[in-house]
Amino acid sequence: MPDIDLGYAMKLEPKLAVDYFRSKGYQISWNWQEMSMQAHSQAFTVAKATSLDVLESVRLELDRALATGTTEHEFKKNLRPVLEKLGWWGKKIDINNEVQLGSPRRLSVIYRTNLATAYQAGRYQQQLASSETHPYWQYVATMDSQTRTAHAALHLRVFRYDDPIWQKLYPPNGWGCRCRVRALTRAQVEREGLIIESSAGKLDTYNVNSGVDDATGEIYQSEVTEFKSGGQTTRTDAGWSGNVGSAAMGSDVNIAKKLAILRNRKLRQQVIQSLNNAPARRDAFAQWVGNILTTRRAGNALQPLGFMTDDVAERVRAISGVEPARLFVMSEKNVLHADSMKHRKTGVGLTLRDYQSLPELINNPQAVLWDVKKNNLLYISRGDGLMKIVINAPYKLRGQQDVLDVIINAYRVNLTDLRRGIAGGLYQILSGSV
């Protein structure tokens, strides 16, 4: 297996690739077929690595490879002694079966697979963010003696960025896939005489047998997608049908733009996590806000809650003439500001459960209002009672590089007072009703 310096290629790409990789959690799996592409895009795993020490060691070395450009040879040289010390190397007997753990070949597969998927996930998000100027995407295969016929069949063909083909056949499309996507402007397409195709009616997704569990005899099923056109067929490997960037970060153009321009890397990694692992991120937010309210200590750390919808963003833009950031965040200091003694004494303060439910409440509001006098967004939601969540959109926190939609307050409100304010012109309804 030739040594391919993917680490060097990663050094030249956007930091989104590294951020995507760092946003993953851990998942224990015995066989690679046990996890779908969706699950792989959201959690880091190594087949037959059932020790967290092994997973953490492999992940640490992969992170170094992505961030610094470690080559495949260096990756294997650095990691082998660590895995040998942990006992995850060579062949072992497990339930009367011989199992291959760590080996030079396995480390090559781990290196290539993780760097390729991280690279393509970051590349997809950046290309999606620039889709207004570069709306045409061209599939590019590495055309040499190792190129699979199924991948070469799509070489240089062009589709719009929102064509369904990219949700199933955006590379990598198999083990060791070296294909990529090139984003083009209309002028480039015309200058090169390229034809823009459509995959409508030409995609076929189905399951195939991809292996048998030696211990249980279970037959694994994995998804495959085919694209047939012009007498040629492009086919993904089993288990590689999908788009790792879309699965991990979403396929919304506005989200892509926000991720591409966020300069706070820690926040960007948190946002990717909130996209790809919503239940876990809700738990993380609940723990975060609970810790602040318990300790009563607050710094400048931020936590993402969700994204502003298109209709609300358009109304804010029309009213204020300012483009909202479309990413809701809350700072530790904002939490304590909202949970003030004044709010608690007057009976409008929120409970711990209310605070922990803020991501869900802000993503499913009863109504969204505009405070005409203060130029704030008001999200009205029902938890244990009617609540008003006050948002500065957009806003730049002190010491923060990014412009964000910041939740600055949250408290209970009286429905009668709210309706009176709407009738009196203090609030303008942007969506929903009260």
GROMACS .gro file of C-alpha atoms in nm, residues 127-137 161 183-188 257:
model
   19
  127GLN     CA    1  -1.819   2.491  -0.113
  128LEU     CA    2  -2.176   2.510   0.011
  129ALA     CA    3  -2.099   2.849   0.167
  130SER     CA    4  -1.977   2.981  -0.172
  131SER     CA    5  -2.259   2.826  -0.376
  132GLU     CA    6  -2.398   3.166  -0.480
  133THR     CA    7  -2.086   3.242  -0.682
  134HIS     CA    8  -1.984   2.880  -0.757
  135PRO     CA    9  -2.314   2.691  -0.799
  136TYR     CA   10  -2.181   2.415  -1.026
  137TRP     CA   11  -1.986   2.124  -0.886
  161TYR     CA   12  -2.464   2.208  -0.589
  183ALA     CA   13  -1.669   2.418  -0.747
  184LEU     CA   14  -1.721   2.624  -1.065
  185THR     CA   15  -1.873   2.957  -1.166
  186ARG     CA   16  -2.110   2.992  -1.461
  187ALA     CA   17  -1.828   3.158  -1.657
  188GLN     CA   18  -1.597   2.861  -1.596
  257LYS     CA   19  -2.196   3.038   0.551
   0.00000   0.00000   0.00000
